[in-house]
Coordinates of C-alpha atoms in Angstrom, one line a residue:
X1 CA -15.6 141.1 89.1
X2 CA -13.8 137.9 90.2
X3 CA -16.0 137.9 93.0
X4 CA -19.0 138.2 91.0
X5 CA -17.8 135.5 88.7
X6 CA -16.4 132.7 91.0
X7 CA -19.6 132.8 93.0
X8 CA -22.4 133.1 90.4
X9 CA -25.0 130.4 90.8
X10 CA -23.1 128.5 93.7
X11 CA -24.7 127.3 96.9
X12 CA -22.2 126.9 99.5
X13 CA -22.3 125.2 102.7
X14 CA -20.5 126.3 105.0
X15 CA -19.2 124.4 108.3
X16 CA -21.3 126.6 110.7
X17 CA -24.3 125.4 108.9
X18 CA -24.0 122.0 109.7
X19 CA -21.3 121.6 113.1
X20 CA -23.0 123.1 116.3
X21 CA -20.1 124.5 118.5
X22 CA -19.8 125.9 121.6
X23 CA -20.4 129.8 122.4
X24 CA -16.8 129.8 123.5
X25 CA -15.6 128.8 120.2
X26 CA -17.8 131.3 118.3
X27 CA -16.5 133.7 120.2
X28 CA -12.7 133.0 119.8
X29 CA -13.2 132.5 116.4
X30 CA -14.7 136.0 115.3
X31 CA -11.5 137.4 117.8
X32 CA -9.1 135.3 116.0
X33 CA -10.5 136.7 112.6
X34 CA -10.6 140.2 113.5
X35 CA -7.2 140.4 115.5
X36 CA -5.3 137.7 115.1
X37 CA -5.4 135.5 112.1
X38 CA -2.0 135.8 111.3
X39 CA -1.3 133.8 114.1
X40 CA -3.2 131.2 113.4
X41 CA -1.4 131.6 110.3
X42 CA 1.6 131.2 112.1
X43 CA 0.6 128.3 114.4
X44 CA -0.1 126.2 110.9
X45 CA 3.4 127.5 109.1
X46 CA 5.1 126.0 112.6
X47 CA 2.8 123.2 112.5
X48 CA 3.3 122.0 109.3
X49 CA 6.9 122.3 109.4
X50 CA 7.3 120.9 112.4
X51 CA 5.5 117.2 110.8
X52 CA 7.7 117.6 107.8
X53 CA 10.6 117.6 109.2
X54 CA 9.9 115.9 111.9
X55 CA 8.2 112.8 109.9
X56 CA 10.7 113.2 107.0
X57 CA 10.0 114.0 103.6
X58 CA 7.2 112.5 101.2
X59 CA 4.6 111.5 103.7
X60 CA 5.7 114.0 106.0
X61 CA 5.2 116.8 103.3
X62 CA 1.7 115.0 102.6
X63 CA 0.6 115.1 106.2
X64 CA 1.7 118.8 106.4
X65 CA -0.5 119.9 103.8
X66 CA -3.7 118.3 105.6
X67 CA -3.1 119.2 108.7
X68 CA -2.5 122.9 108.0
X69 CA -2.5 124.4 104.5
X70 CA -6.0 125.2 104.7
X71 CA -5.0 127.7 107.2
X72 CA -1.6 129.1 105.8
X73 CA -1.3 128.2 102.5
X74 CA 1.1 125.4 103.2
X75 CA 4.3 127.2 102.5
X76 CA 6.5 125.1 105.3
X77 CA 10.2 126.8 103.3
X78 CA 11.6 130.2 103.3
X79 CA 11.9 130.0 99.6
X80 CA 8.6 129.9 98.6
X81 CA 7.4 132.2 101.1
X82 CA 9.8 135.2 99.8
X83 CA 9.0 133.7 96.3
X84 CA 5.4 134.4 97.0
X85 CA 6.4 137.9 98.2
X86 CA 8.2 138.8 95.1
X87 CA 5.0 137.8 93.3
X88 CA 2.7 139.9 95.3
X89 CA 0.2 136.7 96.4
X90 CA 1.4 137.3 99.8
X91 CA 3.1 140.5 101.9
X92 CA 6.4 140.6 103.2
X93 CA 5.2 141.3 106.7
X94 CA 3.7 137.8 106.3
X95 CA 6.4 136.1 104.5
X96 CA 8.3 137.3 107.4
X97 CA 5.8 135.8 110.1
X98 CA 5.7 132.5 108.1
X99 CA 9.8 132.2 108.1
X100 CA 10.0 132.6 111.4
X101 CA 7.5 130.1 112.6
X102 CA 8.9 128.0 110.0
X103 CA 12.5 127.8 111.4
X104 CA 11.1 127.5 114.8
X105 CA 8.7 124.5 113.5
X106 CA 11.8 122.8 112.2
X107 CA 14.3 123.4 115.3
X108 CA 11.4 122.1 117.9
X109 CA 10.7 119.2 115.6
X110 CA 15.1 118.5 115.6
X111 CA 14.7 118.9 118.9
X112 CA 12.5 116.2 120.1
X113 CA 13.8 113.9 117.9
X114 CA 17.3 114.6 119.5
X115 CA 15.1 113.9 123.2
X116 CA 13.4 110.5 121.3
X117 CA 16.6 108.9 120.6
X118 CA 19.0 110.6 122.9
X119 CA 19.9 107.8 124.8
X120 CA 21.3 106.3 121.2
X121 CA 23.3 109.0 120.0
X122 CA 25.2 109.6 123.2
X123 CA 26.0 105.9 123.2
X124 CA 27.3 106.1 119.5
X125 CA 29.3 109.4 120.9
X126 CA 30.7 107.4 123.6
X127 CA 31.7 104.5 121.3
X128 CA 33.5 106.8 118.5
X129 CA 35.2 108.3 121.2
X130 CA 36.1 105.4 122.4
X131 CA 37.8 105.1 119.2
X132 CA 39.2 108.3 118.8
X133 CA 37.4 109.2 116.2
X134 CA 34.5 111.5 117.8
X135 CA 36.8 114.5 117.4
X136 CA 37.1 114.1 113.2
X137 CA 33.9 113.1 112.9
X138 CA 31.0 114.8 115.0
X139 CA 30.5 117.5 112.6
X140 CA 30.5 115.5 109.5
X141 CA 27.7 113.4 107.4
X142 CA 28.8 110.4 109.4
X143 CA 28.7 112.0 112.4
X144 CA 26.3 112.2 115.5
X145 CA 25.7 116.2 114.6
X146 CA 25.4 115.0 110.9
X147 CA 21.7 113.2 111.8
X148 CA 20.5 116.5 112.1
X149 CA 22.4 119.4 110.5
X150 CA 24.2 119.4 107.0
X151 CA 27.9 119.4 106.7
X152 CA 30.2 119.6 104.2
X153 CA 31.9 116.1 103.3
X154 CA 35.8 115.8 103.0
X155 CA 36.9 116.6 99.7
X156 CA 33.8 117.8 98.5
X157 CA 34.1 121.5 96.8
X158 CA 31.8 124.2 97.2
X159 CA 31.1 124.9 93.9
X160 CA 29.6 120.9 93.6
X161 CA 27.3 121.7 96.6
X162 CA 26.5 124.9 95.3
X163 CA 25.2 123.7 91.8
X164 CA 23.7 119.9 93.2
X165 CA 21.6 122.4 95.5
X166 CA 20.3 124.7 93.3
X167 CA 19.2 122.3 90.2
X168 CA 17.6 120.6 93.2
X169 CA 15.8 123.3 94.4
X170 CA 15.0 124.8 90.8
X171 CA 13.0 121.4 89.8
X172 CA 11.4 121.5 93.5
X173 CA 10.2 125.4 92.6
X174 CA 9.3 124.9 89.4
X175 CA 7.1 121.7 90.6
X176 CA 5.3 123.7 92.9
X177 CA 4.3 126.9 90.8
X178 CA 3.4 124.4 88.3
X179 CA 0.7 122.5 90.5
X180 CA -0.4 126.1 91.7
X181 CA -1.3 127.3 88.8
X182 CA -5.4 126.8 88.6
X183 CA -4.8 126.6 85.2
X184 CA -2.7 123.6 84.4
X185 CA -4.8 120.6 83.5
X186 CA -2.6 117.7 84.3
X187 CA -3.5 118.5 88.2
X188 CA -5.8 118.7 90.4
X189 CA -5.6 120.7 93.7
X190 CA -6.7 117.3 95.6
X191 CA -3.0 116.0 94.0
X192 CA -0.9 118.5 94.0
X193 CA 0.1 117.6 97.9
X194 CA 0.8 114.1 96.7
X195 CA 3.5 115.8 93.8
X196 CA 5.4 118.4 95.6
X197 CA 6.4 115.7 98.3
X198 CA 7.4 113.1 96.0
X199 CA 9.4 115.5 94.0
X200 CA 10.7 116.8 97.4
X201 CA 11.8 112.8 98.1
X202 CA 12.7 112.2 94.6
X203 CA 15.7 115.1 95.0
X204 CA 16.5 113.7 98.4
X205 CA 16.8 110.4 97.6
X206 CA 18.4 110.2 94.2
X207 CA 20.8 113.8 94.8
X208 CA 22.3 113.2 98.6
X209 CA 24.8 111.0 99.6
X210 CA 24.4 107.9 102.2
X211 CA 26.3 109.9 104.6
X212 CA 24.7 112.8 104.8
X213 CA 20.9 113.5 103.9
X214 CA 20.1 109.7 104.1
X215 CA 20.4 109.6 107.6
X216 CA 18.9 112.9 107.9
X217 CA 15.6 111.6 105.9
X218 CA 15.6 108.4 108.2
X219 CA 16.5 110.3 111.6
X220 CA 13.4 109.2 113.0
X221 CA 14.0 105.4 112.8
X222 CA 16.2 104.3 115.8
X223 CA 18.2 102.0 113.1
X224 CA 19.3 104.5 111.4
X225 CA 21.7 105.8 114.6
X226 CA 24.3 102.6 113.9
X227 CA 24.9 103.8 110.6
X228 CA 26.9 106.4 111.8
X229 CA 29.7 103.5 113.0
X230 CA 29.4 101.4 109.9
X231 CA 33.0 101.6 108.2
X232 CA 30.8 101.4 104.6
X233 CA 29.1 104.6 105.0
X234 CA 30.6 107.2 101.7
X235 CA 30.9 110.6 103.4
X236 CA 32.5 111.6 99.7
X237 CA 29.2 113.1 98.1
X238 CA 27.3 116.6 98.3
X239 CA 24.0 116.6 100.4
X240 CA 21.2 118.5 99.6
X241 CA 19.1 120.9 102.2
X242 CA 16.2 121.3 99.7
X243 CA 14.8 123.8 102.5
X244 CA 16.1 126.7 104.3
X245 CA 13.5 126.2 107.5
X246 CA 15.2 122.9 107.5
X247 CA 18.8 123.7 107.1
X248 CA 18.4 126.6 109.6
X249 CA 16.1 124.9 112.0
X250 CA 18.5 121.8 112.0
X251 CA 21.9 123.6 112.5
X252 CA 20.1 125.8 115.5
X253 CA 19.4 122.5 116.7
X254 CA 22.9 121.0 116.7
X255 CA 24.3 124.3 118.2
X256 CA 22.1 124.0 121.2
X257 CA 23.1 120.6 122.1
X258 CA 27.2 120.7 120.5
X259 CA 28.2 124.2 120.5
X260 CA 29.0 126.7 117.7
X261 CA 31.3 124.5 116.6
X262 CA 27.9 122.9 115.0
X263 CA 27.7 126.2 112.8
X264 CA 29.2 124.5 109.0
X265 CA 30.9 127.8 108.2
X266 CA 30.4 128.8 105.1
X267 CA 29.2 125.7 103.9
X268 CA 26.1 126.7 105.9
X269 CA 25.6 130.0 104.1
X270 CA 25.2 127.7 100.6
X271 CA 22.4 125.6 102.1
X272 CA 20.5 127.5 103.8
X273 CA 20.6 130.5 101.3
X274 CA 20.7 128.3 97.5
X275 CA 16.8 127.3 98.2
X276 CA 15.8 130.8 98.7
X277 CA 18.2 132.2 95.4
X278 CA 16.9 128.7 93.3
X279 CA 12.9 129.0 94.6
X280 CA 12.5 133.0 94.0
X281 CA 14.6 132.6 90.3
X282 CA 12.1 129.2 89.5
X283 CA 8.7 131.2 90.1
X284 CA 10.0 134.2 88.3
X285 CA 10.6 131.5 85.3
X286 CA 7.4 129.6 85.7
X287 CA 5.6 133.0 85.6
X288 CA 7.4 134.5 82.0
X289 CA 7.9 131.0 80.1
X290 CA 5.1 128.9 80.7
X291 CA 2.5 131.1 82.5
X292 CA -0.2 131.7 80.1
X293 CA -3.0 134.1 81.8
X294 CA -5.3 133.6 78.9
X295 CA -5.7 129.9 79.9
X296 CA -9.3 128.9 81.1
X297 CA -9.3 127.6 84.9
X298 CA -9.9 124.2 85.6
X299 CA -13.3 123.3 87.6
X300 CA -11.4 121.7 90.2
X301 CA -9.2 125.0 90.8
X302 CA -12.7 127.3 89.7
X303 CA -14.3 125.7 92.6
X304 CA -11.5 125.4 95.1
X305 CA -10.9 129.8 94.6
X306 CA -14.8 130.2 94.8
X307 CA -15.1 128.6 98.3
X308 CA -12.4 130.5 98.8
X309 CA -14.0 133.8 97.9
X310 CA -17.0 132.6 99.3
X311 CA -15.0 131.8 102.7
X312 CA -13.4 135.5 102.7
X313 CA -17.0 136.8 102.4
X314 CA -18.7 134.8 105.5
X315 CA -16.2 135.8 107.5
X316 CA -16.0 139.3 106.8
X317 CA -20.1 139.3 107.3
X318 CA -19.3 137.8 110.3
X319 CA -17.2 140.2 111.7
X320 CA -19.5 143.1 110.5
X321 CA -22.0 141.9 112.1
X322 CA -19.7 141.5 115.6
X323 CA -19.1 145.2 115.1
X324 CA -22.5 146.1 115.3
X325 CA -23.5 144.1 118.1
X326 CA -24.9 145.8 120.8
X327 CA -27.1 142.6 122.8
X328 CA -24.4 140.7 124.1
X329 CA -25.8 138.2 126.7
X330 CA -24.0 138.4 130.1
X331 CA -22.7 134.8 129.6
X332 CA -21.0 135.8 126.2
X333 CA -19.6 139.0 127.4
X334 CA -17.9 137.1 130.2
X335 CA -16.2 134.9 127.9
X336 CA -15.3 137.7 125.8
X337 CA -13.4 139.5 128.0
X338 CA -12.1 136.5 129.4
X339 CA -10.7 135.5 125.9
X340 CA -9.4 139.0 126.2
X341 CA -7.4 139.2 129.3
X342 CA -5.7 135.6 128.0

């Protein structure tokens, strides 16, 4: 029925209608539908994390989303993949997929940013030990291990970090099921990009301390490394994860190069697990306060689900009709099987 609907008295286009390609590529591409899409899926979920974390948040969350959600869905956190399990729009098998190319996405993306500015953080290592203070203060926000993972600041209860997290996260969730819904007239798919990573900023900036997520949201600026010395910096304020792919991925990160020392105890457990708790309990809310399936869609989101539809039904013709090929050229069977083998 929604089929039926959604595609009534539309034309589409569709990109194989207007790009030529190579017979390599149409071959790879029917194989990647049939077998493989989820990791393709995959590849986009570590993608896209992998620019937002690597970039920062804002424009890094924007860049994300056009590089790769029209192949995943643009999920790039733990949170809202499980959220989106718990409301049935995706499996768990695949929530499961997505999380772990997510924390990988964000670990390789630590990573070379640790390889970028090496050479800077082992000379601000070598200068705090210098002045005995490398000891106190590697695994803090004003430490060298603080660029990259979280830590708890001295004095700073668990409780605080516990609640700043979650009514951080809770806006960020509610934000997003709110430009998902195809029925919310305020925004259009085109924007909804453009919101979730300023609210994603908005919490960063205005609900982390100096010492901790500011660097963190500015590791990729070389200037930001002498921070870490300046006498000014307030390690006294909670920071704020906002993502478990980026807590997780990040603290991984820091272990590889410092040791498990780099862990954060339990202070680790509250930021990488708040988002999921805060992102699940904000779509469950969305969904029984302010979800009203009566609503009428809006044409941007009508015609963003019908080439949708209209997608899922090329490419399962597609397919079909690979099934019942039976005159393969010799040249395309070649690279068939080759595709195979690899």
């Amino acid at each position: 029925m929604l089929r039926s609907r959604l595609s009534r008295e539309r034309d589409f286009i569709h990109l194989a209608d207007v790009k030529p390609r190579l017979n390599a590529q149409i071959v790879w591409e029917r194989r990647r539908r049939r077998n493989v899409h989820w990791l393709a899926e995959c590849a986009a979920e570590f993608v896209g994390t992998f620019i937002y974390i690597g970039i920062g948040y804002a424009i890094g969350v924007v860049l994300a989303f056009v590089v790769t959600q029209p192949t995943s869905g643009g999920h790039y956190n733990p949170g809202v993949s499980i959220a989106f399990a718990i409301m049935r729009r995706i499996s768990p098998q695949k929530a499961l997929r997505y999380i772990v190319a997510q924390i990988l996405g964000a670990y390789c993306a630590c990573l070379l940013i640790y390889v970028q500015y090496g050479d800077a953080i082992k000379q601000v290592e070598a200068e705090l030990s210098a002045a005995g203070t490398l000891a106190s203060t590697l695994f803090t926000p004003s430490g060298p291990a603080g660029v990259f993972a979280i830590y708890l600041a001295p004095g700073t209860s668990f409780g605080r970090v516990f609640l700043n997290e979650f009514v951080c996260d809770f806006v960020i969730g509610l934000v997003i099921w709110a430009v998902d819904d195809p029925s919310n007239h305020t925004v259009s798919p085109v924007a909804a990009p453009w919101i979730i990573a300023f609210v994603f900023a908005l919490m960063v900036w205005s609900y982390s301390s100096v010492g901790g997520e500011y660097i963190v949201s500015a590791k990729n600026h070389a200037d930001a490394l002498p921070l870490l010395t300046q006498p000014w910096i307030d390690s006294s304020h909670v920071s704020v994860a906002t993502n478990t792919a980026r807590d997780l991925g990040a603290r991984l990160m820091a272990i590889t190069i410092w040791g498990l020392e780099a862990g954060g105890g339990p202070y680790a457990a509250i930021t990488a697990l708040t988002n999921i708790l805060a992102t699940s309990l904000a779509a469950v809310f969305y969904e029984l306060v302010f979800a009203d399936y009566s609503r009428v869609l809006t044409p941007a989101s009508a015609d963003l689900l019908a080439a949708q539809v209209a997608y899922n039904e090329h490419a399962s013709r597609t397919v079909a009709v690979t099934e019942l090929e039976r005159d393969v050229s010799p040249d395309d069977k070649a690279i068939e099987q080759t595709l195979e083998r690899v």
